[in-house]
Amino acid sequence: MDGRFPDYRRVLPKNPDKHLEAGCDLLKQAFARAAILSNEKFRGVRLYVSENQLKITANNPEQEEAEEILALPIAVRRWKSASTSVMCWMF
């Protein structure tokens, strides 16, 4: 692939101590919907995790904002730190 990409090793935690499980297709579709209104240059989204839901948000320079909320299949334990990984499983 051509293009410049951020160094994912600097973004993702090296030794995550918390995990979030969700269906890959479900996550992919939610990310795609939220990314429609993300900054065209960076295409970033933000993840907010609470006990029973995952909120995905994105915004752009025009102040438009997208928000996708996914119900999590099992309760997520309250996390003590920000070191998190996202893992998807397939049906």
mmCIF file of C-alpha atoms in Angstrom, residues 30-31 33-35 44-49 53-59 65-70:
data_model
loop_
_atom_site.group_PDB
_atom_site.id
_atom_site.type_symbol
_atom_site.label_atom_id
_atom_site.label_comp_id
_atom_site.label_asym_id
_atom_site.label_seq_id
_atom_site.Cartn_x
_atom_site.Cartn_y
_atom_site.Cartn_z
ATOM 1 C CA ALA A 30 -19.527 1.081 13.325
ATOM 2 C CA PHE A 31 -16.028 2.426 12.598
ATOM 3 C CA ARG A 33 -20.129 4.868 9.830
ATOM 4 C CA ALA A 34 -18.329 7.078 12.362
ATOM 5 C CA ALA A 35 -15.366 7.683 10.046
ATOM 6 C CA GLY A 44 -9.388 9.071 13.354
ATOM 7 C CA VAL A 45 -12.113 7.978 15.753
ATOM 8 C CA ARG A 46 -12.295 8.029 19.554
ATOM 9 C CA LEU A 47 -13.421 5.116 21.712
ATOM 10 C CA TYR A 48 -15.218 5.518 25.037
ATOM 11 C CA VAL A 49 -15.901 2.359 27.024
ATOM 12 C CA GLN A 53 -21.427 0.007 25.889
ATOM 13 C CA LEU A 54 -18.761 1.186 23.491
ATOM 14 C CA LYS A 55 -19.168 4.704 22.101
ATOM 15 C CA ILE A 56 -17.280 5.577 18.908
ATOM 16 C CA THR A 57 -17.072 9.250 17.960
ATOM 17 C CA ALA A 58 -15.470 11.239 15.157
ATOM 18 C CA ASN A 59 -15.527 14.868 14.106
ATOM 19 C CA GLU A 65 -19.775 14.913 14.663
ATOM 20 C CA ALA A 66 -20.639 11.241 14.348
ATOM 21 C CA GLU A 67 -21.494 8.979 17.259
ATOM 22 C CA GLU A 68 -22.037 5.228 17.223
ATOM 23 C CA ILE A 69 -23.030 3.380 20.388
ATOM 24 C CA LEU A 70 -22.662 -0.390 20.588
#
